[in-house]
Tab-separated table of C-alpha atoms in Angstrom:
chain	number	residue	atom	x	y	z
J	1	MET	CA	76.345	-96.493	56.966
J	2	PRO	CA	77.514	-96.453	53.335
J	3	ASP	CA	76.015	-98.718	50.708
J	4	ARG	CA	77.343	-102.274	50.661
J	5	HIS	CA	78.655	-104.019	47.588
J	6	PRO	CA	77.046	-107.383	46.652
J	7	GLU	CA	80.465	-108.985	47.105
J	8	PRO	CA	81.776	-108.388	50.631
J	9	ARG	CA	84.607	-105.884	50.867
J	10	ILE	CA	87.576	-106.954	52.935
J	11	VAL	CA	90.279	-104.520	53.969
J	12	LEU	CA	93.639	-105.789	55.183
J	13	CYS	CA	95.773	-103.631	57.457
J	14	ASP	CA	98.946	-105.653	57.041
J	15	GLU	CA	101.585	-105.943	54.324
J	16	ASP	CA	102.334	-109.650	54.674
J	17	PRO	CA	101.676	-111.251	51.244
J	18	ALA	CA	101.128	-114.644	52.888
J	19	VAL	CA	98.227	-113.227	54.898
J	20	GLU	CA	96.784	-111.620	51.768
J	21	GLU	CA	96.950	-114.960	49.967
J	22	ARG	CA	95.209	-116.781	52.841
J	23	ILE	CA	92.381	-114.233	52.813
J	24	LEU	CA	91.977	-114.642	49.048
J	25	GLN	CA	91.865	-118.435	49.349
J	26	ALA	CA	89.467	-118.280	52.303
J	27	SER	CA	86.999	-115.777	50.864
J	28	GLY	CA	87.539	-115.646	47.124
J	29	VAL	CA	87.929	-111.889	47.560
J	30	SER	CA	91.193	-110.042	47.047
J	31	PRO	CA	91.517	-107.748	50.076
J	32	THR	CA	92.197	-104.050	49.744
J	33	GLN	CA	95.339	-103.020	51.607
J	34	ARG	CA	95.083	-99.874	53.717
J	35	SER	CA	96.435	-98.583	56.977
J	36	LEU	CA	93.989	-98.449	59.842
J	37	ALA	CA	94.394	-94.665	60.059
J	38	ASP	CA	93.503	-94.188	56.367
J	39	LEU	CA	90.057	-95.801	56.457
J	40	GLU	CA	87.361	-93.404	55.353
J	41	ASP	CA	83.603	-93.616	55.799
J	42	ALA	CA	83.057	-94.135	52.066
J	43	GLU	CA	85.364	-97.141	52.091
J	44	LEU	CA	84.056	-99.017	55.107
J	45	PRO	CA	84.268	-102.778	54.514
J	46	GLU	CA	82.187	-105.613	55.893
J	47	ALA	CA	85.337	-107.241	57.251
J	48	LEU	CA	88.565	-105.695	58.445
J	49	VAL	CA	91.703	-107.751	59.112
J	50	VAL	CA	94.248	-105.993	61.309
J	51	ARG	CA	97.621	-107.141	62.626
J	52	LEU	CA	97.868	-105.929	66.210
J	53	SER	CA	101.099	-104.280	67.278
J	54	ASP	CA	103.461	-105.849	69.785
J	55	ASP	CA	103.765	-102.453	71.434
J	56	GLU	CA	101.067	-102.197	74.116
J	57	GLU	CA	100.407	-98.476	73.677
J	58	THR	CA	100.128	-98.760	69.890
J	59	ARG	CA	97.923	-101.827	70.219
J	60	GLN	CA	95.614	-99.981	72.598
J	61	GLY	CA	95.213	-97.232	70.009
J	62	GLN	CA	94.390	-99.823	67.351
J	63	LEU	CA	91.719	-101.409	69.544
J	64	GLN	CA	90.153	-98.052	70.302
J	65	ARG	CA	89.928	-97.379	66.560
J	66	LEU	CA	88.364	-100.825	65.985
J	67	GLU	CA	85.818	-100.150	68.709
J	68	ARG	CA	84.800	-96.905	66.966
J	69	LEU	CA	84.510	-98.737	63.638
J	70	LEU	CA	82.258	-101.274	65.342
J	71	ASP	CA	79.673	-98.516	65.768
J	72	GLU	CA	79.835	-97.982	61.996
J	73	GLY	CA	78.955	-101.616	61.309
J	74	VAL	CA	82.484	-102.900	60.614
J	75	ARG	CA	83.469	-106.244	62.127
J	76	SER	CA	87.161	-106.968	62.589
J	77	VAL	CA	89.448	-109.983	62.678
J	78	ALA	CA	92.717	-109.410	64.540
J	79	LEU	CA	96.073	-111.051	63.863
J	80	SER	CA	98.625	-111.571	66.611
J	81	ASP	CA	101.607	-113.802	67.336
J	82	THR	CA	100.333	-114.012	70.931
J	83	PRO	CA	96.544	-114.404	70.578
J	84	THR	CA	96.010	-115.561	74.151
J	85	ASP	CA	97.611	-112.422	75.576
J	86	VAL	CA	95.588	-109.969	73.491
J	87	ALA	CA	92.317	-111.840	72.971
J	88	LEU	CA	90.402	-110.504	75.954
J	89	ALA	CA	91.131	-106.847	75.154
J	90	ALA	CA	90.362	-107.505	71.483
J	91	LEU	CA	86.994	-109.105	72.239
J	92	ARG	CA	86.070	-106.179	74.442
J	93	ALA	CA	86.794	-103.930	71.464
J	94	GLY	CA	84.329	-105.920	69.368
J	95	VAL	CA	86.832	-108.053	67.447
J	96	VAL	CA	85.172	-111.192	66.084
J	97	ASP	CA	88.225	-113.450	66.348
J	98	VAL	CA	91.959	-113.363	67.004
J	99	LEU	CA	94.113	-115.533	64.735
J	100	ARG	CA	97.771	-116.227	64.421
J	101	PRO	CA	98.965	-114.827	61.070
J	102	GLU	CA	100.003	-118.329	60.021
J	103	ALA	CA	96.569	-119.836	60.816
J	104	ASP	CA	95.264	-122.150	58.127
J	105	VAL	CA	92.814	-121.100	55.426
J	106	ALA	CA	89.884	-122.836	57.149
J	107	GLU	CA	90.359	-120.700	60.276
J	108	TYR	CA	90.523	-117.542	58.170
J	109	ARG	CA	87.376	-118.610	56.334
J	110	GLN	CA	85.380	-119.173	59.528
J	111	ALA	CA	86.518	-115.890	61.059
J	112	LEU	CA	85.728	-113.898	57.908
J	113	LEU	CA	82.325	-115.523	57.536
J	114	ARG	CA	81.455	-114.522	61.097
J	115	ALA	CA	82.678	-110.974	60.501
J	116	VAL	CA	80.666	-110.514	57.302
J	117	ASP	CA	77.605	-112.180	58.818
J	118	ARG	CA	77.634	-109.907	61.855
J	119	ALA	CA	78.269	-106.830	59.723
J	120	THR	CA	75.111	-107.464	57.715
J	121	ARG	CA	72.823	-108.156	60.679
J	122	LEU	CA	70.523	-105.602	62.241
J	123	PRO	CA	71.604	-104.416	65.708
J	124	SER	CA	68.542	-106.023	67.283
J	125	THR	CA	69.690	-109.468	66.186
J	126	THR	CA	73.338	-109.246	67.056
J	127	VAL	CA	74.760	-112.473	68.437
J	128	ASP	CA	76.347	-110.567	71.293
J	129	ALA	CA	72.967	-109.680	72.833
J	130	PRO	CA	72.332	-111.469	76.158
J	131	VAL	CA	69.902	-114.369	75.953
J	132	PRO	CA	66.747	-113.809	78.039
J	133	GLU	CA	66.661	-116.295	80.896
J	134	ALA	CA	63.321	-117.738	79.827
J	135	GLN	CA	64.790	-118.732	76.439
J	136	ARG	CA	67.875	-120.524	77.728
J	137	ARG	CA	68.094	-124.295	77.321
J	138	VAL	CA	70.831	-126.224	79.060
J	139	ILE	CA	70.545	-129.764	77.728
J	140	VAL	CA	72.649	-132.354	79.537
J	141	VAL	CA	73.148	-135.671	77.731
J	142	LEU	CA	73.618	-138.645	80.071
J	143	ALA	CA	74.244	-142.352	79.718
J	144	PRO	CA	74.729	-144.910	82.496
J	145	LYS	CA	77.428	-146.765	80.593
J	146	GLY	CA	79.729	-146.315	77.641
J	147	GLY	CA	79.233	-147.644	74.156
J	148	VAL	CA	75.634	-146.532	73.654
J	149	GLY	CA	76.378	-143.650	71.272
J	150	LYS	CA	75.857	-140.825	73.773
J	151	THR	CA	78.389	-138.549	72.096
J	152	THR	CA	76.841	-139.193	68.692
J	153	VAL	CA	73.464	-138.145	70.065
J	154	ALA	CA	74.917	-135.051	71.788
J	155	THR	CA	76.896	-133.960	68.725
J	156	ASN	CA	74.010	-134.302	66.296
J	157	LEU	CA	71.604	-132.649	68.731
J	158	ALA	CA	73.932	-129.664	69.049
J	159	LEU	CA	74.420	-129.448	65.290
J	160	GLY	CA	70.674	-129.606	64.685
J	161	LEU	CA	70.084	-126.802	67.163
J	162	ALA	CA	72.903	-124.775	65.591
J	163	MET	CA	71.133	-125.073	62.240
J	164	ARG	CA	68.086	-123.433	63.830
J	165	ALA	CA	70.004	-120.936	65.934
J	166	PRO	CA	73.274	-120.079	64.135
J	167	GLU	CA	75.993	-118.953	66.542
J	168	ARG	CA	73.526	-119.325	69.414
J	169	THR	CA	74.449	-122.920	70.212
J	170	VAL	CA	77.441	-124.297	72.098
J	171	LEU	CA	78.487	-127.898	72.701
J	172	VAL	CA	80.537	-128.677	75.814
J	173	ASP	CA	82.413	-131.944	76.338
J	174	LEU	CA	82.446	-132.567	80.096
J	175	ASP	CA	83.899	-136.030	79.687
J	176	ALA	CA	87.036	-134.193	80.718
J	177	GLN	CA	89.491	-137.064	80.422
J	178	PHE	CA	88.299	-139.152	77.489
J	179	GLY	CA	85.721	-137.073	75.625
J	180	ASP	CA	85.275	-137.638	71.882
J	181	VAL	CA	83.286	-134.597	70.783
J	182	LEU	CA	86.223	-133.103	68.881
J	183	THR	CA	86.876	-136.415	67.129
J	184	SER	CA	83.195	-136.612	66.162
J	185	LEU	CA	83.468	-133.166	64.571
J	186	ASN	CA	86.962	-133.638	63.103
J	187	MET	CA	88.215	-130.591	64.984
J	188	PHE	CA	91.688	-129.895	66.373
J	189	PRO	CA	91.454	-126.617	68.297
J	190	GLU	CA	94.327	-125.076	70.184
J	191	TYR	CA	92.359	-124.636	73.409
J	192	ARG	CA	90.397	-127.172	75.423
J	193	LEU	CA	88.205	-127.444	78.502
J	194	HIS	CA	91.018	-127.071	81.039
J	195	ASP	CA	92.211	-123.830	79.408
J	196	MET	CA	89.101	-121.939	80.475
J	197	THR	CA	88.920	-123.069	84.108
J	198	THR	CA	90.409	-119.843	85.503
J	199	ALA	CA	88.130	-117.617	83.408
J	200	ALA	CA	85.066	-119.666	84.375
J	201	LEU	CA	85.819	-119.481	88.104
J	202	ALA	CA	86.355	-115.723	87.809
J	203	GLY	CA	83.015	-115.307	86.061
J	204	ASP	CA	84.798	-113.870	83.018
J	205	ALA	CA	82.420	-114.560	80.126
J	206	LEU	CA	84.637	-112.804	77.588
J	207	GLY	CA	87.601	-114.824	78.785
J	208	VAL	CA	85.652	-118.033	78.207
J	209	LYS	CA	84.648	-116.887	74.712
J	210	THR	CA	88.318	-116.384	73.916
J	211	PHE	CA	88.866	-120.134	74.062
J	212	LEU	CA	85.806	-121.267	72.110
J	213	ALA	CA	86.420	-123.277	68.966
J	214	ARG	CA	84.082	-122.919	65.991
J	215	HIS	CA	82.782	-125.695	63.802
J	216	GLU	CA	82.165	-124.850	60.146
J	217	SER	CA	78.415	-124.995	60.875
J	218	GLY	CA	78.691	-122.057	63.290
J	219	LEU	CA	78.434	-124.327	66.330
J	220	ALA	CA	80.673	-123.212	69.198
J	221	VAL	CA	82.574	-126.094	70.787
J	222	ILE	CA	84.510	-126.721	73.968
J	223	GLY	CA	86.443	-129.948	73.637
J	224	ALA	CA	87.714	-132.220	76.373
J	225	SER	CA	91.326	-132.072	77.460
J	226	ASP	CA	93.726	-133.883	75.165
J	227	HIS	CA	95.588	-135.446	78.106
J	228	PRO	CA	93.909	-137.038	81.153
J	229	ALA	CA	96.237	-135.234	83.585
J	230	GLN	CA	95.025	-131.835	82.328
J	231	ALA	CA	91.472	-132.739	83.265
J	232	ASP	CA	92.368	-132.687	86.977
J	233	SER	CA	92.138	-128.886	86.968
J	234	VAL	CA	88.457	-129.021	85.969
J	235	SER	CA	86.418	-129.105	89.169
J	236	GLY	CA	82.694	-129.437	89.599
J	237	VAL	CA	82.544	-125.807	90.703
J	238	ALA	CA	84.379	-124.684	87.552
J	239	ALA	CA	82.108	-126.818	85.358
J	240	SER	CA	78.992	-125.382	86.990
J	241	ARG	CA	80.221	-121.817	86.559
J	242	LEU	CA	81.221	-122.491	82.954
J	243	VAL	CA	77.798	-123.841	82.001
J	244	THR	CA	76.091	-120.918	83.749
J	245	LEU	CA	78.239	-118.362	81.900
J	246	LEU	CA	77.581	-120.020	78.564
J	247	ALA	CA	73.839	-120.019	79.179
J	248	GLU	CA	73.956	-116.235	79.494
J	249	SER	CA	75.336	-115.905	75.950
J	250	PHE	CA	73.924	-118.927	74.105
J	251	GLN	CA	70.332	-119.953	73.631
J	252	TYR	CA	71.263	-123.630	73.573
J	253	VAL	CA	73.989	-125.195	75.711
J	254	VAL	CA	74.371	-128.912	74.987
J	255	VAL	CA	76.574	-130.777	77.455
J	256	ASP	CA	78.053	-134.190	76.718
J	257	THR	CA	79.118	-136.050	79.851
J	258	ALA	CA	81.151	-139.061	80.891
J	259	ALA	CA	79.369	-142.396	81.240
J	260	GLY	CA	77.827	-142.820	84.678
J	261	ILE	CA	77.644	-140.027	87.222
J	262	ASN	CA	80.564	-137.949	88.511
J	263	ASP	CA	81.110	-134.467	89.948
J	264	LEU	CA	81.201	-132.764	86.531
J	265	THR	CA	78.004	-134.496	85.427
J	266	LEU	CA	76.196	-133.467	88.602
J	267	ALA	CA	77.450	-129.885	88.242
J	268	ALA	CA	76.016	-129.696	84.730
J	269	ALA	CA	72.760	-131.392	85.744
J	270	ASP	CA	72.325	-128.870	88.544
J	271	ALA	CA	72.169	-126.090	85.939
J	272	ALA	CA	70.173	-128.129	83.421
J	273	THR	CA	66.785	-127.346	82.012
J	274	ASP	CA	66.517	-130.746	80.299
J	275	LEU	CA	68.076	-134.187	80.590
J	276	VAL	CA	68.583	-136.459	77.588
J	277	LEU	CA	68.986	-140.060	78.769
J	278	VAL	CA	70.624	-142.334	76.205
J	279	THR	CA	70.634	-146.124	76.306
J	280	THR	CA	70.288	-149.170	74.095
J	281	LEU	CA	67.398	-151.636	74.049
J	282	ASP	CA	69.169	-154.559	75.689
J	283	VAL	CA	69.102	-156.051	79.173
J	284	ILE	CA	72.372	-154.458	80.308
J	285	GLY	CA	71.443	-151.039	78.963
J	286	ILE	CA	67.955	-151.078	80.503
J	287	ARG	CA	69.201	-152.138	83.935
J	288	ALA	CA	71.952	-149.546	83.895
J	289	LEU	CA	69.512	-146.793	82.957
J	290	ARG	CA	67.122	-147.820	85.731
J	291	ARG	CA	69.929	-147.550	88.310
J	292	GLU	CA	70.996	-144.175	86.949
J	293	MET	CA	67.453	-142.842	87.122
J	294	GLU	CA	67.188	-144.024	90.729
J	295	VAL	CA	70.323	-142.049	91.606
J	296	LEU	CA	69.053	-138.954	89.786
J	297	ASP	CA	65.769	-139.253	91.656
J	298	GLN	CA	67.596	-139.408	94.997
J	299	LEU	CA	69.421	-136.214	94.019
J	300	SER	CA	66.145	-134.457	93.122
J	301	LEU	CA	67.144	-134.195	89.472
J	302	LEU	CA	64.709	-136.597	87.864
J	303	HIS	CA	61.834	-134.101	87.965
J	304	LEU	CA	63.524	-132.117	85.184
J	305	PRO	CA	62.048	-132.537	81.700
J	306	ARG	CA	63.667	-135.697	80.411
J	307	HIS	CA	63.948	-137.120	76.946
J	308	VAL	CA	64.668	-140.842	76.743
J	309	VAL	CA	66.568	-141.876	73.636
J	310	VAL	CA	67.017	-145.507	72.659
J	311	ASN	CA	69.970	-145.546	70.286
J	312	ARG	CA	70.925	-148.158	67.706
J	313	HIS	CA	67.510	-149.744	67.930
J	314	ASP	CA	67.132	-153.066	66.119
J	315	PRO	CA	63.701	-154.732	66.462
J	316	ARG	CA	65.231	-158.130	65.680
J	317	HIS	CA	66.841	-158.254	69.136
J	318	GLY	CA	63.538	-159.231	70.718
J	319	ILE	CA	63.230	-156.590	73.457
J	320	THR	CA	60.244	-154.311	72.870
J	321	ALA	CA	59.276	-150.815	73.930
J	322	ALA	CA	56.721	-152.432	76.261
J	323	ASP	CA	59.526	-154.362	77.959
J	324	PHE	CA	61.413	-151.096	78.385
J	325	VAL	CA	58.457	-149.335	79.994
J	326	ALA	CA	57.818	-152.274	82.312
J	327	ASN	CA	61.393	-152.142	83.603
J	328	ILE	CA	62.014	-148.388	83.619
J	329	GLY	CA	58.592	-146.996	84.376
J	330	ALA	CA	59.008	-144.410	81.633
J	331	GLY	CA	58.373	-144.376	77.924
J	332	ILE	CA	60.758	-143.992	75.007
J	333	ASP	CA	60.693	-140.541	73.451
J	334	VAL	CA	62.978	-141.143	70.470
J	335	GLN	CA	64.132	-144.400	68.899
J	336	VAL	CA	67.206	-144.027	66.710
J	337	PRO	CA	67.513	-147.056	64.417
J	338	VAL	CA	70.805	-148.804	63.836
J	339	SER	CA	72.541	-147.243	60.838
J	340	LYS	CA	75.629	-148.183	58.862
J	341	VAL	CA	75.677	-144.645	57.478
J	342	ALA	CA	75.885	-143.249	61.010
J	343	LEU	CA	78.966	-145.338	61.759
J	344	LEU	CA	80.628	-144.293	58.508
J	345	ALA	CA	79.874	-140.618	59.152
J	346	SER	CA	81.210	-140.887	62.699
J	347	ASN	CA	84.459	-142.424	61.478
J	348	GLN	CA	84.853	-139.510	59.073
J	349	GLY	CA	84.203	-136.881	61.756
J	350	ILE	CA	80.978	-135.707	60.099
J	351	PRO	CA	77.747	-135.521	62.131
J	352	LEU	CA	75.014	-137.654	60.619
J	353	LEU	CA	72.660	-134.686	60.241
J	354	SER	CA	75.210	-133.174	57.862
J	355	ALA	CA	76.351	-136.348	56.126
J	356	ALA	CA	72.972	-137.962	55.448
J	357	PRO	CA	69.987	-135.942	56.741
J	358	ARG	CA	67.495	-138.348	55.111
J	359	ASP	CA	68.916	-141.453	56.738
J	360	PRO	CA	66.333	-142.953	59.152
J	361	ALA	CA	68.703	-142.421	62.081
J	362	ALA	CA	69.133	-138.753	61.119
J	363	VAL	CA	65.357	-138.351	60.853
J	364	ALA	CA	64.992	-139.719	64.387
J	365	LEU	CA	67.700	-137.391	65.699
J	366	THR	CA	65.928	-134.480	64.025
J	367	LYS	CA	62.824	-135.371	66.032
J	368	LEU	CA	64.942	-135.080	69.165
J	369	VAL	CA	66.121	-131.632	68.068
J	370	GLU	CA	62.521	-130.550	67.515
J	371	ARG	CA	61.550	-131.434	71.077
J	372	PHE	CA	63.291	-128.364	72.425
J	373	ALA	CA	61.382	-125.095	72.612
J	374	THR	CA	62.611	-121.787	74.037
J	375	THR	CA	61.198	-121.604	77.570
J	376	ALA	CA	63.140	-123.230	80.372
J	377	ARG	CA	64.036	-123.123	84.038
J	378	THR	CA	67.223	-124.460	85.591
J	379	GLY	CA	67.298	-127.461	87.880
J	380	ARG	CA	68.269	-125.225	90.805
J	381	GLN	CA	65.278	-122.964	90.146
J	382	ARG	CA	62.921	-125.910	89.884
J	383	ARG	CA	64.061	-127.363	93.205
J	384	ARG	CA	63.752	-123.957	94.876
J	385	ASP	CA	60.223	-123.566	93.529
J	386	LYS	CA	59.350	-127.052	94.707
J	387	LYS	CA	60.540	-126.332	98.247
J	388	GLU	CA	58.638	-123.033	98.338
J	389	ASN	CA	55.442	-124.776	97.344
J	390	GLN	CA	55.733	-127.517	99.952
């Protein structure tokens, strides 16, 4: 592969000046304009932006050329007026992302960063390599009732893991009707949970990846449906298959769930390696958590590694950790103190670990992140092993 310049080289195979301007604003680099056929080995860039043809035969030729360039270390971003129609074929050709030409500068920036990052990695560390089963962690975040900050915990946990495993972490909002993960991250993606149901049921991992949104941190995100009626198409079977597919490609799959227990929650828990149980240190929260744990025990899910998080802890309320243990029969693993900074960050759509990493609440959430190692077994595997040993 030819020598790289310190400043990433970006080649644009399109004559639209608006696209050229967006690339310049997104990267700070003025792209070199060339036709795809004119690229030479001595001019190979780190990132290649190509507008795909509307003609199917011509487009197929373009994708074949991009696939050959992939072997030379070039990562491509494709432009199309119909990204959904061409995305699957583009991903199979090694394209990093498919954007509409009129996408905003932030989307261009994220796509170009991924392209340059992948172009400069060694083949052995490519993000497309399958994750060994022993390293997969499927972390399901549960709460028996709303209002305890479950989504805040899930979002910051996912972000913290993404900081340790860039582009190897995905956050899924399985509160299909009223999930707030996207609000917590200030994201407004085109595609949501219900859009990937068909691909998940078909076992089409590339199809699922087509719909993933990307946070600026590198965290992949699947947001809840933006209308409750759309959530009806998301079945427990589809949710289970989705989580399983994601675990094959991501080291960490963090799943936020609806309050209480429903079919989607149980589907995720069935594939889980770990449960994070979130509550508050008050009478209502403790009683609700005890009932939820009883249900999980009846469903043979409570034997999974569990991490009990008491959120918004305020010692002035009079209920102690000893009171918690006496009622629950389990200890507290992480206590997240009440934090005005956390509320402010949440209202701004910025995870606390990004907004104020030294805040006491952020320090506690970091301890939660650090609890997760790389070895894991799914809930289904654990139950099978338990039966075999009986």
